[in-house]
One Martini backbone bead per residue (centre of mass of N, CA, C, O) as a GRO file, in nm:
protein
  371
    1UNK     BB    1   3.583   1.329   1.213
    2UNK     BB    2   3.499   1.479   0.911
    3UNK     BB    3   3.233   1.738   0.864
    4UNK     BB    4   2.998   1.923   0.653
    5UNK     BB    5   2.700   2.121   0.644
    6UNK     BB    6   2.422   2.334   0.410
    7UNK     BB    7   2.115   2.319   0.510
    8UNK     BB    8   1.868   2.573   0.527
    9UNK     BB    9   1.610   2.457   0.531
   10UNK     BB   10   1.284   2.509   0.648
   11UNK     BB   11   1.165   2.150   0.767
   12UNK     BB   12   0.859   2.032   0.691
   13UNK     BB   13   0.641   1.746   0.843
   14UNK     BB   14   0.360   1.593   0.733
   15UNK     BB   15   0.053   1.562   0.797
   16UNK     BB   16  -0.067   1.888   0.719
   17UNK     BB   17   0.172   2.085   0.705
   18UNK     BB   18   0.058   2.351   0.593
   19UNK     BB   19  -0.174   2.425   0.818
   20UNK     BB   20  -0.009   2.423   1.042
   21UNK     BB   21   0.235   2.619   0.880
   22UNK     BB   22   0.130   2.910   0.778
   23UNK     BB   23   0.290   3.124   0.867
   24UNK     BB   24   0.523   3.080   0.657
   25UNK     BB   25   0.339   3.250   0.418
   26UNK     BB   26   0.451   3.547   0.559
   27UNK     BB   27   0.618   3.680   0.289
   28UNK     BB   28   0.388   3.851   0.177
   29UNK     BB   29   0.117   3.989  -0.064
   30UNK     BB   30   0.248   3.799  -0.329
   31UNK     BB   31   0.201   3.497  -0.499
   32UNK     BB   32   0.351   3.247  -0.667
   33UNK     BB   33   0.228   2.997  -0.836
   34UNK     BB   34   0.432   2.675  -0.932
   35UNK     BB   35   0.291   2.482  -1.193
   36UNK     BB   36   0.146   2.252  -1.331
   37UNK     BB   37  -0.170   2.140  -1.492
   38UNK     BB   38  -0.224   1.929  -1.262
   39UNK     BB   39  -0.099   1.810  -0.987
   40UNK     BB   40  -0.138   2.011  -0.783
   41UNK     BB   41  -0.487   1.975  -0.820
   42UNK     BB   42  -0.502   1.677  -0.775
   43UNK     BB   43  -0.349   1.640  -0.484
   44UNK     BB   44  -0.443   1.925  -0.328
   45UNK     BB   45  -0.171   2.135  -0.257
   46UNK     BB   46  -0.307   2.405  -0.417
   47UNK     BB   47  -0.563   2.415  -0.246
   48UNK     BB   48  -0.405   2.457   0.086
   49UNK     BB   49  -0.273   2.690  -0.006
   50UNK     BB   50  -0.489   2.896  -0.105
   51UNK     BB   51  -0.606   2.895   0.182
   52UNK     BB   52  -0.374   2.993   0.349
   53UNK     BB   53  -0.357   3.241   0.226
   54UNK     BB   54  -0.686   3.351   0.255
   55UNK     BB   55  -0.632   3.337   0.556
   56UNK     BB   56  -0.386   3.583   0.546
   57UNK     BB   57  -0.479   3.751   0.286
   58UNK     BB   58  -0.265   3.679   0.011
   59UNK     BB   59  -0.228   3.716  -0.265
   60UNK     BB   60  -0.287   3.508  -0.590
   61UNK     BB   61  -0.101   3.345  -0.829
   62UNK     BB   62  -0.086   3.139  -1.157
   63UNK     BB   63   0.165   2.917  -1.291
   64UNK     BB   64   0.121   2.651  -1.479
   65UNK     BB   65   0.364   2.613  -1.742
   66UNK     BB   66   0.516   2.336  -1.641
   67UNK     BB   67   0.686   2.121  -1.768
   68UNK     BB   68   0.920   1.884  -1.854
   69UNK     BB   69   1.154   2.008  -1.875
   70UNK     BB   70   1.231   2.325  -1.835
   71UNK     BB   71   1.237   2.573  -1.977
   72UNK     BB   72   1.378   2.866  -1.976
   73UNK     BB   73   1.166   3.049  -2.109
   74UNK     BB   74   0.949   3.000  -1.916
   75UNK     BB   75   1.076   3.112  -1.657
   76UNK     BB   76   1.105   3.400  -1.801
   77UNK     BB   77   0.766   3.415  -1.808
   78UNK     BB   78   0.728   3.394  -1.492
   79UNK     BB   79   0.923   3.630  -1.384
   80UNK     BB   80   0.725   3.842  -1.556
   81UNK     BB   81   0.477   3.786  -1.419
   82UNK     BB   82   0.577   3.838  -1.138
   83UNK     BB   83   0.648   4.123  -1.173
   84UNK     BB   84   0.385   4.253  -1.264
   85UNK     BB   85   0.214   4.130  -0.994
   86UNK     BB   86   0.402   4.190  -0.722
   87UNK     BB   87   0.558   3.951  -0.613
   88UNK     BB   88   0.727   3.834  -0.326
   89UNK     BB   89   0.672   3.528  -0.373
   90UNK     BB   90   0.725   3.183  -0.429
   91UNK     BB   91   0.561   2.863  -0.523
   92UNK     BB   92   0.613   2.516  -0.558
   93UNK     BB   93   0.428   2.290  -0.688
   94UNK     BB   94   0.562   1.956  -0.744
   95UNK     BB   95   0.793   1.837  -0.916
   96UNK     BB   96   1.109   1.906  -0.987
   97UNK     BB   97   1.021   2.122  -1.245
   98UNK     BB   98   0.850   2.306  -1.053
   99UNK     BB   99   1.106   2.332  -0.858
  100UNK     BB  100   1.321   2.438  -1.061
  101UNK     BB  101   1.142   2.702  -1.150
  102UNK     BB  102   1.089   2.846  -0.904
  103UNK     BB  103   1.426   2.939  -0.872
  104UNK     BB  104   1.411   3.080  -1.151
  105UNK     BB  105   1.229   3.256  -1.154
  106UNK     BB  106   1.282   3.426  -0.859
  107UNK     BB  107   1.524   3.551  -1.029
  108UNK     BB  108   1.384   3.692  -1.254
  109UNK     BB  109   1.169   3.857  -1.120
  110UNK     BB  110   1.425   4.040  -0.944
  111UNK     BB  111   1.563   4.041  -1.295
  112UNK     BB  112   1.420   4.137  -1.512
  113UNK     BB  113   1.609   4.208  -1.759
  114UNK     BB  114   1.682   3.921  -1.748
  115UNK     BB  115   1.784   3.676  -2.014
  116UNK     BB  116   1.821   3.373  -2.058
  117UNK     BB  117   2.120   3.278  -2.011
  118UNK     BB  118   2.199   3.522  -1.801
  119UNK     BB  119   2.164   3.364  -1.555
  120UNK     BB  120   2.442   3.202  -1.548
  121UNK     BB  121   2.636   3.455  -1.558
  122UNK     BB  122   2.554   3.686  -1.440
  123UNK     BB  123   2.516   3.976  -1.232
  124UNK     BB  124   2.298   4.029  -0.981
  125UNK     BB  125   2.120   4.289  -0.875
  126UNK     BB  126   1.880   4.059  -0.723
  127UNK     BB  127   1.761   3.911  -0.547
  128UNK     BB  128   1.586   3.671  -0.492
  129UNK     BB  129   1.271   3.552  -0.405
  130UNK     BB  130   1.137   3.388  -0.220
  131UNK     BB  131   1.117   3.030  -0.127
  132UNK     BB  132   0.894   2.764  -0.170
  133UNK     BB  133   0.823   2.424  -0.112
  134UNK     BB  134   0.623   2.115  -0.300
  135UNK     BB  135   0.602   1.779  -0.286
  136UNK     BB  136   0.461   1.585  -0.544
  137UNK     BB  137   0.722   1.391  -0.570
  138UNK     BB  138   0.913   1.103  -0.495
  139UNK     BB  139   1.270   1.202  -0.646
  140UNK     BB  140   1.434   1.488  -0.636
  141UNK     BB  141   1.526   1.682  -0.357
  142UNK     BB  142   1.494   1.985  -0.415
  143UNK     BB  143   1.379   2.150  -0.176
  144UNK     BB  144   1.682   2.092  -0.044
  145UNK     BB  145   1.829   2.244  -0.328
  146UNK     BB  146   1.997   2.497  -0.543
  147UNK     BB  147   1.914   2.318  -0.790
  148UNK     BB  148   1.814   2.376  -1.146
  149UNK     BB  149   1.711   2.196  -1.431
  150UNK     BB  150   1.729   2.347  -1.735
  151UNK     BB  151   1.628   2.388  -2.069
  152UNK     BB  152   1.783   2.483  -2.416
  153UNK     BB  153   1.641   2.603  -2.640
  154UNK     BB  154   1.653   2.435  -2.918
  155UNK     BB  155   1.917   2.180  -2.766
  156UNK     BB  156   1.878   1.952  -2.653
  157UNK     BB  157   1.978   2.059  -2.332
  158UNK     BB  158   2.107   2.067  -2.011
  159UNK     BB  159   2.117   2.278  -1.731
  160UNK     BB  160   2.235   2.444  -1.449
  161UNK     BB  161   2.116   2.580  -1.195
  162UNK     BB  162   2.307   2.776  -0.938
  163UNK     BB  163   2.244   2.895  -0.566
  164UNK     BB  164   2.389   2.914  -0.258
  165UNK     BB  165   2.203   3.167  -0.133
  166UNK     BB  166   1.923   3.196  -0.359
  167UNK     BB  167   1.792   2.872  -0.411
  168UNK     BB  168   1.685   2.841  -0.152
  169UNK     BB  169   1.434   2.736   0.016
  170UNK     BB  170   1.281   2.853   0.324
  171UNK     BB  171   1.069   2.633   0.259
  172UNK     BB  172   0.946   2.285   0.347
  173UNK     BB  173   0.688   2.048   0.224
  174UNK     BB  174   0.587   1.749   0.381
  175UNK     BB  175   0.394   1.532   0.200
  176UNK     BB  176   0.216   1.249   0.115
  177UNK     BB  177  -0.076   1.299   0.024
  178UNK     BB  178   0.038   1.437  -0.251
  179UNK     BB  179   0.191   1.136  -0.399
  180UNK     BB  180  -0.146   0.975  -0.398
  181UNK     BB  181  -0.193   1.028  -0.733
  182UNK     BB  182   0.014   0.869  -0.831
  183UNK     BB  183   0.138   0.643  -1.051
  184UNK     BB  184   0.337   0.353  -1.034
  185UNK     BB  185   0.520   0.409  -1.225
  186UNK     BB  186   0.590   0.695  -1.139
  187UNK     BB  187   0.666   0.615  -0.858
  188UNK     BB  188   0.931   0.450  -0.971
  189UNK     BB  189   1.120   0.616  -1.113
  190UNK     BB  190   1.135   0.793  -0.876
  191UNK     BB  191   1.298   0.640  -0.698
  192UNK     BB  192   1.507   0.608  -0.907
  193UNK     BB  193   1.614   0.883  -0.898
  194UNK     BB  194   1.669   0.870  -0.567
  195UNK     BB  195   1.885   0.643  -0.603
  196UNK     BB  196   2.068   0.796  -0.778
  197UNK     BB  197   2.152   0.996  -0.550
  198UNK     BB  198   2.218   0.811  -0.327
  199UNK     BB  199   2.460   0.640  -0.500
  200UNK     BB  200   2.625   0.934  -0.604
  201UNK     BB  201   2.679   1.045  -0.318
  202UNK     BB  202   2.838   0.819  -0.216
  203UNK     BB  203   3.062   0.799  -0.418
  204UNK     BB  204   3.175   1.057  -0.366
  205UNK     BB  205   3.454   1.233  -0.311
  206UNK     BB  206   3.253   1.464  -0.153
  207UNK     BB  207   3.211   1.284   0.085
  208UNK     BB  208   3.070   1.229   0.394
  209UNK     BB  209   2.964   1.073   0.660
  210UNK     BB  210   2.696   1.265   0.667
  211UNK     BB  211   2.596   1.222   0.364
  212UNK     BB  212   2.645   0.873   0.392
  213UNK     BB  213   2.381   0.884   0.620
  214UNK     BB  214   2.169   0.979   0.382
  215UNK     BB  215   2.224   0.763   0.167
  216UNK     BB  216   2.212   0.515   0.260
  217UNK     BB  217   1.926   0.536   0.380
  218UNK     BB  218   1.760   0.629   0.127
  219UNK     BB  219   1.884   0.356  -0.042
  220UNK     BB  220   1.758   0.116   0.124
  221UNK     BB  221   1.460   0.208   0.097
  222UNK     BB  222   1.457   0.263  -0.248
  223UNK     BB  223   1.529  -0.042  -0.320
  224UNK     BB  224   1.320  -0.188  -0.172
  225UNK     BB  225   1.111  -0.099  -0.356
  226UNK     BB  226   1.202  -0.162  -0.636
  227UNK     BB  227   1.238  -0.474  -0.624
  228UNK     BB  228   0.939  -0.538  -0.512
  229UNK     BB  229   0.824  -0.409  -0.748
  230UNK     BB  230   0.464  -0.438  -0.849
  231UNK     BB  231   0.251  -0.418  -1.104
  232UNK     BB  232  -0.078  -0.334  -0.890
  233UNK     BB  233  -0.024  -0.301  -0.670
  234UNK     BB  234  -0.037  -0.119  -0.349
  235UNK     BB  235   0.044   0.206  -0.205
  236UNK     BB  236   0.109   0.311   0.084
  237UNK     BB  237   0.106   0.597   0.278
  238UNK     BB  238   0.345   0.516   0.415
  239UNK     BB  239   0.568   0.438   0.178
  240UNK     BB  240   0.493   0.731   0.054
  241UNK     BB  241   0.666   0.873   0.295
  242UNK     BB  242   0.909   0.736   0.329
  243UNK     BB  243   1.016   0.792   0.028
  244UNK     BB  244   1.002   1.114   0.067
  245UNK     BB  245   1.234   1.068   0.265
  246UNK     BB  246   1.458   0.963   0.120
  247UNK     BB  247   1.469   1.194  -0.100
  248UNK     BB  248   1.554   1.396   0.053
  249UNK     BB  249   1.770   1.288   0.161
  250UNK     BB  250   1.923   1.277  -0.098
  251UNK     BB  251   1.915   1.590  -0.172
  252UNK     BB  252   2.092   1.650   0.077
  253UNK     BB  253   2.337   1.501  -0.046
  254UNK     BB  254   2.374   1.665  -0.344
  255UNK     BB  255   2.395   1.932  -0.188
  256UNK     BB  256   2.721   1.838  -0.119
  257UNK     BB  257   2.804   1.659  -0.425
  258UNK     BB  258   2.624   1.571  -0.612
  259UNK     BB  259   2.647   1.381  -0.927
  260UNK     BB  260   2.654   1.075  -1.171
  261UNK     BB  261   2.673   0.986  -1.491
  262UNK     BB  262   2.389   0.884  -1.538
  263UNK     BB  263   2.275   1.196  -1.556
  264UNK     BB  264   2.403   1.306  -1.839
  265UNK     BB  265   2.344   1.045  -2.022
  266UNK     BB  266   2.013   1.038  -1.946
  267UNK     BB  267   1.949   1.326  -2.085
  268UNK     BB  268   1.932   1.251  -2.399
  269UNK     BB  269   1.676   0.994  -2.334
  270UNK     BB  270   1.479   1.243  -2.227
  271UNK     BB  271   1.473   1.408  -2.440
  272UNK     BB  272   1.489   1.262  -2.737
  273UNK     BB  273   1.339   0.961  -2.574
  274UNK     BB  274   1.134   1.011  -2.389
  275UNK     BB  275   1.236   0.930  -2.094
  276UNK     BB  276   1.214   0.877  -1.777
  277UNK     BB  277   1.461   0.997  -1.573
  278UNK     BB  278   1.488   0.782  -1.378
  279UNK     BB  279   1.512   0.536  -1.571
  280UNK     BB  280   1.767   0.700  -1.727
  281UNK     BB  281   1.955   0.624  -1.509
  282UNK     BB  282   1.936   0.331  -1.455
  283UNK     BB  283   2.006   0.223  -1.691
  284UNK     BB  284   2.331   0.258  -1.591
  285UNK     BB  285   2.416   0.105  -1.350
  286UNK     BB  286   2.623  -0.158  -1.436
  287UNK     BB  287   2.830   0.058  -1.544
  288UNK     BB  288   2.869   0.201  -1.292
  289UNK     BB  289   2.934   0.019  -1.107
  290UNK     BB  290   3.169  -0.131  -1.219
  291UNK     BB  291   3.363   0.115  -1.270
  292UNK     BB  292   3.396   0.175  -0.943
  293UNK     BB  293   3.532  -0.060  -0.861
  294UNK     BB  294   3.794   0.007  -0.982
  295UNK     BB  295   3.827   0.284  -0.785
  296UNK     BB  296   3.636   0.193  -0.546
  297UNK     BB  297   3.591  -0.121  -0.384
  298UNK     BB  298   3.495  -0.044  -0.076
  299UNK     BB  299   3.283   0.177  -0.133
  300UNK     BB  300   3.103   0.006  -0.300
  301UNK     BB  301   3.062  -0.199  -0.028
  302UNK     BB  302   2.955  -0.001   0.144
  303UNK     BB  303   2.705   0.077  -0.001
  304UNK     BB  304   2.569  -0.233  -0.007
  305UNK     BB  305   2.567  -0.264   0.282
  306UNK     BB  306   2.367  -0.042   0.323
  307UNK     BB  307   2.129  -0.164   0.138
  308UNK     BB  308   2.120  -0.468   0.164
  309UNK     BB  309   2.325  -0.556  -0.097
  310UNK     BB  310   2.448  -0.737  -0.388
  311UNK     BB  311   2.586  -0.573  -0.653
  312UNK     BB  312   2.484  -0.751  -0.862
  313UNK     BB  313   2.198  -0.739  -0.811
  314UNK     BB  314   2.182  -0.430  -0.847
  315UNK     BB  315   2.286  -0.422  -1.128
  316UNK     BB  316   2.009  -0.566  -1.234
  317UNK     BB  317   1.751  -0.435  -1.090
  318UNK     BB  318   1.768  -0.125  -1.181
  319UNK     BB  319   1.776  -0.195  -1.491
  320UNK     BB  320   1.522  -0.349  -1.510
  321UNK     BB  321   1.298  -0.123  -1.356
  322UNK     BB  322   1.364   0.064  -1.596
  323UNK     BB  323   1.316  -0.049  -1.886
  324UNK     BB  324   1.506   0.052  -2.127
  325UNK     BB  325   1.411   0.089  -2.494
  326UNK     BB  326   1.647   0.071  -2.761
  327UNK     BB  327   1.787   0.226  -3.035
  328UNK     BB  328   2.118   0.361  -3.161
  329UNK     BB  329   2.299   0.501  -3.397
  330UNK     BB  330   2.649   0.587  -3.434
  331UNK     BB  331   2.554   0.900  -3.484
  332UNK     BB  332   2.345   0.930  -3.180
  333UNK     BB  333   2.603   0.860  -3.037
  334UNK     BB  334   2.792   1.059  -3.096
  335UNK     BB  335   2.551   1.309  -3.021
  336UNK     BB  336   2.562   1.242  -2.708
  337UNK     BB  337   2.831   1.295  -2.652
  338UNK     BB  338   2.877   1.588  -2.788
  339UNK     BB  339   2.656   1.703  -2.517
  340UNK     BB  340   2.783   1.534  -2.229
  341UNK     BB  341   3.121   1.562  -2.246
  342UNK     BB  342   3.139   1.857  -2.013
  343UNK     BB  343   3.018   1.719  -1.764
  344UNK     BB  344   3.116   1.709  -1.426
  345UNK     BB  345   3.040   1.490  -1.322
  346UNK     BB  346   3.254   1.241  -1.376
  347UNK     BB  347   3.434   1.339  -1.123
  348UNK     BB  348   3.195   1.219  -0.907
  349UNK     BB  349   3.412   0.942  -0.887
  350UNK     BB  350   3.625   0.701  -0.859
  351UNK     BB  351   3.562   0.668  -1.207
  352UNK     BB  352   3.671   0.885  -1.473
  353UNK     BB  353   3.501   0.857  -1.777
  354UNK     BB  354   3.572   0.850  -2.120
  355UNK     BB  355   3.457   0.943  -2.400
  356UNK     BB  356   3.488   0.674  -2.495
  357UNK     BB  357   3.333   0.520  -2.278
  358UNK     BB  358   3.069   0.663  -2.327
  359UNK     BB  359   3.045   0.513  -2.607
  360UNK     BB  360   3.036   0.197  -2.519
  361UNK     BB  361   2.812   0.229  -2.343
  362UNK     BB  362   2.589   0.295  -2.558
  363UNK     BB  363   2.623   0.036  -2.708
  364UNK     BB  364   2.590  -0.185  -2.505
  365UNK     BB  365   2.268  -0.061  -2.488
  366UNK     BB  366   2.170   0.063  -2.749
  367UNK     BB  367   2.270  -0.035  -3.024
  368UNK     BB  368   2.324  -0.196  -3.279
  369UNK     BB  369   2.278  -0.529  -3.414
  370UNK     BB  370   2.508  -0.674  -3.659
  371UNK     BB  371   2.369  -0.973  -3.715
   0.00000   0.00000   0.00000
C-alpha cells in the first residue's frame, strides 16, 4: 500500500490552547491580525490572542476588512497595511474568508510592489511572512492547507490562490470554545461545507489510503450531524469540537486532493445569488454522487459505507439539508457555465461532467419550470 501526506502545519487543539501555547506567537515583534468585523471579537479568540501577544511584548495592529467571499482588492490593501506596519508575521482568525486573506496579505506584505491578480502569476521575490491560523467556524480546513480562495474585483468570479511552499500557517489552533458563537444555522452550512471536502477528496483519482482515512472519518462525524441537524436544537460543546476536527480532517485531505465538481458549480450560487458556500455545495450532491457512480461505483460504496448510510439516503438528505431555492433562467444558466466551466475541479472525480452535461445540473436544479 502506497501513499503519501504533506501536511507542515504544527496544529494545536484543545479548550485553550491558544494560552496553553503562547510561545509560538513568538514570531517577531508586530503582528498583523487579519479578521472579519465581528466574529473574532464575539468569540473571544481575538481577545485570547490580543492578551497573548501583551503577555509575550509583541505589538499588534488589527485589520478587520475581511467580508466573506474575500475580494483580492481587500486583501492587496491587507499586505499594504502589513508592511507600512512593519508586521513580521500575520495570524487569521475567523472563518475560510479570514483565514484565506491572511494567506494572500501574508504574501502581499512580503512583496508590497505586487498588485491585484500579480499574485497568481508573478514570481514573487520574497518569501510570504510567517502565519497563524485561528478557526472560529468547522467548515473550510483552511487552517491545514495552502489555498486561499479569493473574489475578483467587479467579476463574480472566485480564484484560488495556492502555495505549497510559503501558503501554509506555521501554527494553527483548534479551540472548539471559539465556534460556539456561530448560530445553528450558519453551523450547518458549515458542517455542509466540511462534508463536502470530505466526500470530495474520498472520491478523488489523487486520493489514496490514508487521505480517504481522513475523509471518510470526517465524512461520517459530518454527516451524522447533518442528518440530525434540527433547527433549535441546542449544540453542545462537545459536539461542536467533533465538527472542528472533522473540518480539519477534511482540510487536510484536499490538501492532497483537492475539491470535486460541487465546488465550481457552487461558486455562481454563492457570489451572484449569495446561497451560503456549504448550502451552496450541497446543493449539488445528487447530481455529484449520482454521475461518479457511474465512474467507479465500487469508490462510491465505499464512501457510503465510511459514512455509515445508503447513497440513496445521503443523496437525499444532503440536499434537503442545503435547502436551496432558486429559479434560474436560460440565459443565466448560460452565463454561470461559462464561468466555471474551465475549473480544474471537473477532472477531480471518478466521473469528469461535461459542459452540456453542468448545464443539464442547473436546469435540473434551478430552471424555469415551463409548464
Amino acid at each position: 500500500m502506497n501513499f503519501s501526506m504533506f501536511m507542515p502545519v504544527d496544529l494545536k487543539s484543545g479548550i485553550g490552547c491558544v494560552k496553553e501555547n503562547k510561545s509560538c506567537f513568538a514570531l517577531g515583534g508586530h503582528a498583523l491580525l487579519v479578521t472579519g468585523r465581528h466574529a473574532a471579537k464575539a468569540c473571544g479568540a481575538q481577545e485570547d490572542v490580543i492578551a497573548v501577544l501583551d503577555d509575550l511584548g509583541i505589538a499588534h495592529t488589527v485589520y478587520d476588512c475581511i467580508g466573506e467571499n474575500p475580494l483580492m482588492s481587500v486583501c492587496h490593501a491587507g499586505g499594504q497595511k502589513a508592511h507600512a506596519v512593519g508586521a513580521d508575521f500575520v495570524i487569521g482568525i475567523g472563518g475560510g474568508s479570514a483565514m484565506d486573506a491572511a494567506k494572500a496579505i501574508a504574501a502581499y506584505a512580503a512583496n508590497p510592489t505586487l498588485s491585484g491578480e500579480a499574485l497568481m502569476t508573478a514570481n514573487r521575490e520574497n518569501r510570504s511572512l510567517p502565519i497563524i491560523l485561528i478557526p472560529t467556524t468547522a467548515g473550510t480546513g483552511s487552517e491545514v492547507n495552502p489555498y486561499a480562495v479569493l473574489t475578483l474585483d467587479g467579476q463574480d468570479k472566485k480564484w484560488t490562490f495556492k502555495d505549497y511552499e510559503q501558503a501554509y500557517a506555521k501554527y494553527a489552533f483548534l479551540d472548539a470554545r471559539y465556534t460556539a458563537s456561530l448560530s445553528e444555522k450558519y453551523t450547518l452550512s458549515c458542517a455542509l461545507d466540511a462534508f463536502a471536502h470530505c466526500a470530495e477528496s474520498y472520491l478523488s483519482p489523487k486520493g489514496d489510503a490514508l487521505s480517504r482515512m481522513f475523509a471518510g472519518w470526517g465524512a461520517r462525524i459530518l454527516y451524522a450531524f447533518i442528518r440530525d441537524f434540527k433547527a433549535g436544537d441546542p449544540i453542545s460543546l462537545e459536539t461542536r469540537e467533533q465538527l472542528l476536527y472533522a473540518s480539519c480532517a477534511g482540510g487536510i485531505a484536499i490538501n492532497k486532493t483537492g475539491t470535486g465538481f460541487p465546488h465550481p458549480l457552487g461558486y455562481n450560487i454563492t457570489l451572484m445569488r449569495s446561497v451560503p458556500h456549504g448550502a451552496a455545495c450541497g446543493a449539488f450532491y445528487r447530481e455529484y454522487l449520482t454521475y461518479n457512480e457511474c465512474g467507479d461505483a465500487a469508490l462510491c460504496k465505499a464512501l457510503y459505507d465510511a459514512i455509515g448510510a445508503d447513497g440513496e439516503e445521503i443523496k437525499t438528505v444532503i440536499p434537503e439539508k442545503a435547502d436551496v431555492r432558486l429559479t434560474l433562467d436560460t440565459d443565466t444558466i448560460a452565463l454561470f457555465v461559462s464561468k466555471v466551466k474551465g475549473a480544474g475541479n471537473y477532472k477531480n472525480s471518478p466521473y469528469v461532467i461535461n459542459e452540456q452535461e453542468m448545464t443539464e445540473i442547473y436546469t435540473r436544479l434551478f430552471g424555469e419550470d415551463d409548464a
